[in-house]
């Protein structure tokens, strides 16, 4: 287990989150905070990067091109990170990647806050994509 992984876990706890799941051999932790829209946010330490990723919604059936366009427009207003699609195009996720070597508490906090803010600002519209 690397020092980076331990530092990331310390930051998470310092930010007031509890670690709901941990996979030490893969250097992954999962956190939740329902009030802030954080639901199974995966924080994965990969070599010299930390990847934060959360499932936002799962599309059923064909997704209209207008939805993809709107998601790209929403990304413009996100402070950090982006809404992304998986390879199959049926999962919408939030994702941000940060450098581990110089990661600080503020940077990790800002990324998590950007997710919360992005969901607060776009949540109703995102849910509308499922209708």
PDB file of C-alpha atoms in Angstrom:
ATOM      1  CA  UNK A   1       0.000   0.000   0.000  1.00  0.00           C
ATOM      2  CA  UNK A   2       1.447   3.334  -1.009  1.00  0.00           C
ATOM      3  CA  UNK A   3       1.829   6.458   1.071  1.00  0.00           C
ATOM      4  CA  UNK A   4      -0.410   8.196  -1.489  1.00  0.00           C
ATOM      5  CA  UNK A   5      -3.300   5.866  -0.686  1.00  0.00           C
ATOM      6  CA  UNK A   6      -2.912   6.457   3.044  1.00  0.00           C
ATOM      7  CA  UNK A   7      -2.788  10.226   2.469  1.00  0.00           C
ATOM      8  CA  UNK A   8      -5.971  10.119   0.367  1.00  0.00           C
ATOM      9  CA  UNK A   9      -7.747   8.152   3.106  1.00  0.00           C
ATOM     10  CA  UNK A  10      -6.600  10.690   5.705  1.00  0.00           C
ATOM     11  CA  UNK A  11      -7.928  13.542   3.568  1.00  0.00           C
ATOM     12  CA  UNK A  12     -11.299  11.806   3.175  1.00  0.00           C
ATOM     13  CA  UNK A  13     -11.625  11.406   6.925  1.00  0.00           C
ATOM     14  CA  UNK A  14     -10.432  14.984   7.527  1.00  0.00           C
ATOM     15  CA  UNK A  15     -13.184  16.196   5.169  1.00  0.00           C
ATOM     16  CA  UNK A  16     -15.739  14.481   7.408  1.00  0.00           C
ATOM     17  CA  UNK A  17     -16.558  11.514   5.195  1.00  0.00           C
ATOM     18  CA  UNK A  18     -16.580   7.958   6.387  1.00  0.00           C
ATOM     19  CA  UNK A  19     -15.045   5.265   4.246  1.00  0.00           C
ATOM     20  CA  UNK A  20     -17.925   2.925   3.523  1.00  0.00           C
ATOM     21  CA  UNK A  21     -15.906   0.395   1.569  1.00  0.00           C
ATOM     22  CA  UNK A  22     -12.210  -0.165   1.089  1.00  0.00           C
ATOM     23  CA  UNK A  23     -10.319  -2.452  -1.278  1.00  0.00           C
ATOM     24  CA  UNK A  24      -6.737  -2.031  -0.048  1.00  0.00           C
ATOM     25  CA  UNK A  25      -5.110  -4.302  -2.628  1.00  0.00           C
ATOM     26  CA  UNK A  26      -6.539  -2.103  -5.409  1.00  0.00           C
ATOM     27  CA  UNK A  27      -6.130   1.147  -3.422  1.00  0.00           C
ATOM     28  CA  UNK A  28      -9.832   1.976  -3.747  1.00  0.00           C
ATOM     29  CA  UNK A  29     -12.222   3.559  -1.263  1.00  0.00           C
ATOM     30  CA  UNK A  30     -15.920   4.298  -1.615  1.00  0.00           C
ATOM     31  CA  UNK A  31     -17.685   7.157   0.175  1.00  0.00           C
ATOM     32  CA  UNK A  32     -21.294   8.306   0.530  1.00  0.00           C
ATOM     33  CA  UNK A  33     -23.000  11.499   1.675  1.00  0.00           C
ATOM     34  CA  UNK A  34     -26.660  11.530   0.640  1.00  0.00           C
ATOM     35  CA  UNK A  35     -27.171  15.187   1.579  1.00  0.00           C
ATOM     36  CA  UNK A  36     -24.482  16.206  -0.913  1.00  0.00           C
ATOM     37  CA  UNK A  37     -25.479  13.789  -3.680  1.00  0.00           C
ATOM     38  CA  UNK A  38     -22.458  11.588  -3.047  1.00  0.00           C
ATOM     39  CA  UNK A  39     -23.524   7.994  -3.668  1.00  0.00           C
ATOM     40  CA  UNK A  40     -20.871   5.321  -3.932  1.00  0.00           C
ATOM     41  CA  UNK A  41     -18.187   7.742  -5.095  1.00  0.00           C
ATOM     42  CA  UNK A  42     -15.218   5.552  -6.012  1.00  0.00           C
ATOM     43  CA  UNK A  43     -11.819   7.036  -5.232  1.00  0.00           C
ATOM     44  CA  UNK A  44      -9.125   4.970  -6.915  1.00  0.00           C
ATOM     45  CA  UNK A  45      -5.393   5.531  -6.521  1.00  0.00           C
ATOM     46  CA  UNK A  46      -3.772   4.395  -9.779  1.00  0.00           C
ATOM     47  CA  UNK A  47       0.009   4.722  -9.985  1.00  0.00           C
ATOM     48  CA  UNK A  48       0.514   8.507  -9.960  1.00  0.00           C
ATOM     49  CA  UNK A  49      -3.194   9.441 -10.314  1.00  0.00           C
ATOM     50  CA  UNK A  50      -6.291   9.455  -8.187  1.00  0.00           C
ATOM     51  CA  UNK A  51      -9.505   8.876 -10.129  1.00  0.00           C
ATOM     52  CA  UNK A  52     -12.861   9.917  -8.651  1.00  0.00           C
ATOM     53  CA  UNK A  53     -15.877   8.395 -10.346  1.00  0.00           C
ATOM     54  CA  UNK A  54     -19.576   8.166  -9.503  1.00  0.00           C
ATOM     55  CA  UNK A  55     -22.446   6.626 -11.427  1.00  0.00           C
ATOM     56  CA  UNK A  56     -25.069   9.286 -12.147  1.00  0.00           C
ATOM     57  CA  UNK A  57     -27.637   7.314 -14.151  1.00  0.00           C
ATOM     58  CA  UNK A  58     -28.155   4.357 -16.429  1.00  0.00           C
ATOM     59  CA  UNK A  59     -29.794   4.886 -19.797  1.00  0.00           C
ATOM     60  CA  UNK A  60     -32.282   2.325 -21.040  1.00  0.00           C
ATOM     61  CA  UNK A  61     -32.544   1.924 -24.787  1.00  0.00           C
ATOM     62  CA  UNK A  62     -31.335   4.344 -27.445  1.00  0.00           C
ATOM     63  CA  UNK A  63     -30.185   7.761 -26.222  1.00  0.00           C
ATOM     64  CA  UNK A  64     -31.135  10.724 -28.434  1.00  0.00           C
ATOM     65  CA  UNK A  65     -28.241  12.788 -29.777  1.00  0.00           C
ATOM     66  CA  UNK A  66     -29.771  15.867 -28.114  1.00  0.00           C
ATOM     67  CA  UNK A  67     -29.127  14.280 -24.703  1.00  0.00           C
ATOM     68  CA  UNK A  68     -25.440  13.776 -25.502  1.00  0.00           C
ATOM     69  CA  UNK A  69     -25.236  17.359 -26.694  1.00  0.00           C
ATOM     70  CA  UNK A  70     -26.844  18.655 -23.506  1.00  0.00           C
ATOM     71  CA  UNK A  71     -24.451  16.632 -21.329  1.00  0.00           C
ATOM     72  CA  UNK A  72     -21.521  18.254 -23.137  1.00  0.00           C
ATOM     73  CA  UNK A  73     -23.084  21.667 -22.519  1.00  0.00           C
ATOM     74  CA  UNK A  74     -23.484  20.860 -18.815  1.00  0.00           C
ATOM     75  CA  UNK A  75     -19.779  20.023 -18.638  1.00  0.00           C
ATOM     76  CA  UNK A  76     -18.977  23.612 -19.502  1.00  0.00           C
ATOM     77  CA  UNK A  77     -20.457  24.775 -16.204  1.00  0.00           C
ATOM     78  CA  UNK A  78     -18.759  22.158 -14.011  1.00  0.00           C
ATOM     79  CA  UNK A  79     -15.975  23.626 -11.910  1.00  0.00           C
ATOM     80  CA  UNK A  80     -13.886  20.419 -12.005  1.00  0.00           C
ATOM     81  CA  UNK A  81     -14.430  16.997 -13.509  1.00  0.00           C
ATOM     82  CA  UNK A  82     -16.920  16.069 -16.179  1.00  0.00           C
ATOM     83  CA  UNK A  83     -19.989  14.031 -16.897  1.00  0.00           C
ATOM     84  CA  UNK A  84     -18.817  11.132 -19.069  1.00  0.00           C
ATOM     85  CA  UNK A  85     -20.226   8.048 -20.738  1.00  0.00           C
ATOM     86  CA  UNK A  86     -18.887   4.533 -20.432  1.00  0.00           C
ATOM     87  CA  UNK A  87     -17.717   2.691 -23.548  1.00  0.00           C
ATOM     88  CA  UNK A  88     -21.186   1.267 -24.218  1.00  0.00           C
ATOM     89  CA  UNK A  89     -22.822   4.686 -23.868  1.00  0.00           C
ATOM     90  CA  UNK A  90     -25.420   3.451 -21.388  1.00  0.00           C
ATOM     91  CA  UNK A  91     -23.927   4.807 -18.148  1.00  0.00           C
ATOM     92  CA  UNK A  92     -23.503   8.474 -17.298  1.00  0.00           C
ATOM     93  CA  UNK A  93     -20.801   9.046 -14.716  1.00  0.00           C
ATOM     94  CA  UNK A  94     -19.036  11.950 -13.056  1.00  0.00           C
ATOM     95  CA  UNK A  95     -15.245  11.648 -13.311  1.00  0.00           C
ATOM     96  CA  UNK A  96     -12.194  13.652 -12.367  1.00  0.00           C
ATOM     97  CA  UNK A  97      -8.530  12.675 -12.373  1.00  0.00           C
ATOM     98  CA  UNK A  98      -5.927  14.334 -10.165  1.00  0.00           C
ATOM     99  CA  UNK A  99      -2.158  13.949  -9.794  1.00  0.00           C
ATOM    100  CA  UNK A 100      -1.216  12.104  -6.601  1.00  0.00           C
ATOM    101  CA  UNK A 101       2.302  13.489  -6.224  1.00  0.00           C
ATOM    102  CA  UNK A 102       1.126  16.973  -5.294  1.00  0.00           C
ATOM    103  CA  UNK A 103      -2.455  16.261  -4.217  1.00  0.00           C
ATOM    104  CA  UNK A 104      -3.574  18.372  -1.299  1.00  0.00           C
ATOM    105  CA  UNK A 105      -6.687  18.436   0.863  1.00  0.00           C
ATOM    106  CA  UNK A 106      -8.128  21.484  -0.897  1.00  0.00           C
ATOM    107  CA  UNK A 107      -7.856  19.877  -4.329  1.00  0.00           C
ATOM    108  CA  UNK A 108      -9.657  16.709  -3.240  1.00  0.00           C
ATOM    109  CA  UNK A 109     -12.326  18.715  -1.433  1.00  0.00           C
ATOM    110  CA  UNK A 110     -12.882  20.947  -4.464  1.00  0.00           C
ATOM    111  CA  UNK A 111     -13.384  17.935  -6.718  1.00  0.00           C
ATOM    112  CA  UNK A 112     -15.975  16.408  -4.384  1.00  0.00           C
ATOM    113  CA  UNK A 113     -17.700  19.784  -4.020  1.00  0.00           C
ATOM    114  CA  UNK A 114     -17.761  20.157  -7.820  1.00  0.00           C
ATOM    115  CA  UNK A 115     -19.660  16.865  -8.044  1.00  0.00           C
ATOM    116  CA  UNK A 116     -22.168  18.022  -5.418  1.00  0.00           C
ATOM    117  CA  UNK A 117     -22.619  21.389  -7.114  1.00  0.00           C
ATOM    118  CA  UNK A 118     -22.957  19.815 -10.560  1.00  0.00           C
ATOM    119  CA  UNK A 119     -25.681  17.507  -9.287  1.00  0.00           C
ATOM    120  CA  UNK A 120     -27.478  20.330  -7.476  1.00  0.00           C
ATOM    121  CA  UNK A 121     -27.464  22.504 -10.592  1.00  0.00           C
ATOM    122  CA  UNK A 122     -28.290  19.771 -13.108  1.00  0.00           C
ATOM    123  CA  UNK A 123     -29.982  17.008 -11.119  1.00  0.00           C
ATOM    124  CA  UNK A 124     -33.547  17.601 -12.271  1.00  0.00           C
ATOM    125  CA  UNK A 125     -32.502  17.815 -15.898  1.00  0.00           C
ATOM    126  CA  UNK A 126     -30.319  14.711 -15.607  1.00  0.00           C
ATOM    127  CA  UNK A 127     -33.222  12.757 -14.123  1.00  0.00           C
ATOM    128  CA  UNK A 128     -35.402  14.051 -16.939  1.00  0.00           C
ATOM    129  CA  UNK A 129     -33.190  12.161 -19.392  1.00  0.00           C
ATOM    130  CA  UNK A 130     -34.678   8.956 -18.027  1.00  0.00           C
ATOM    131  CA  UNK A 131     -38.255   9.953 -18.881  1.00  0.00           C
TER     132      UNK A 131
END
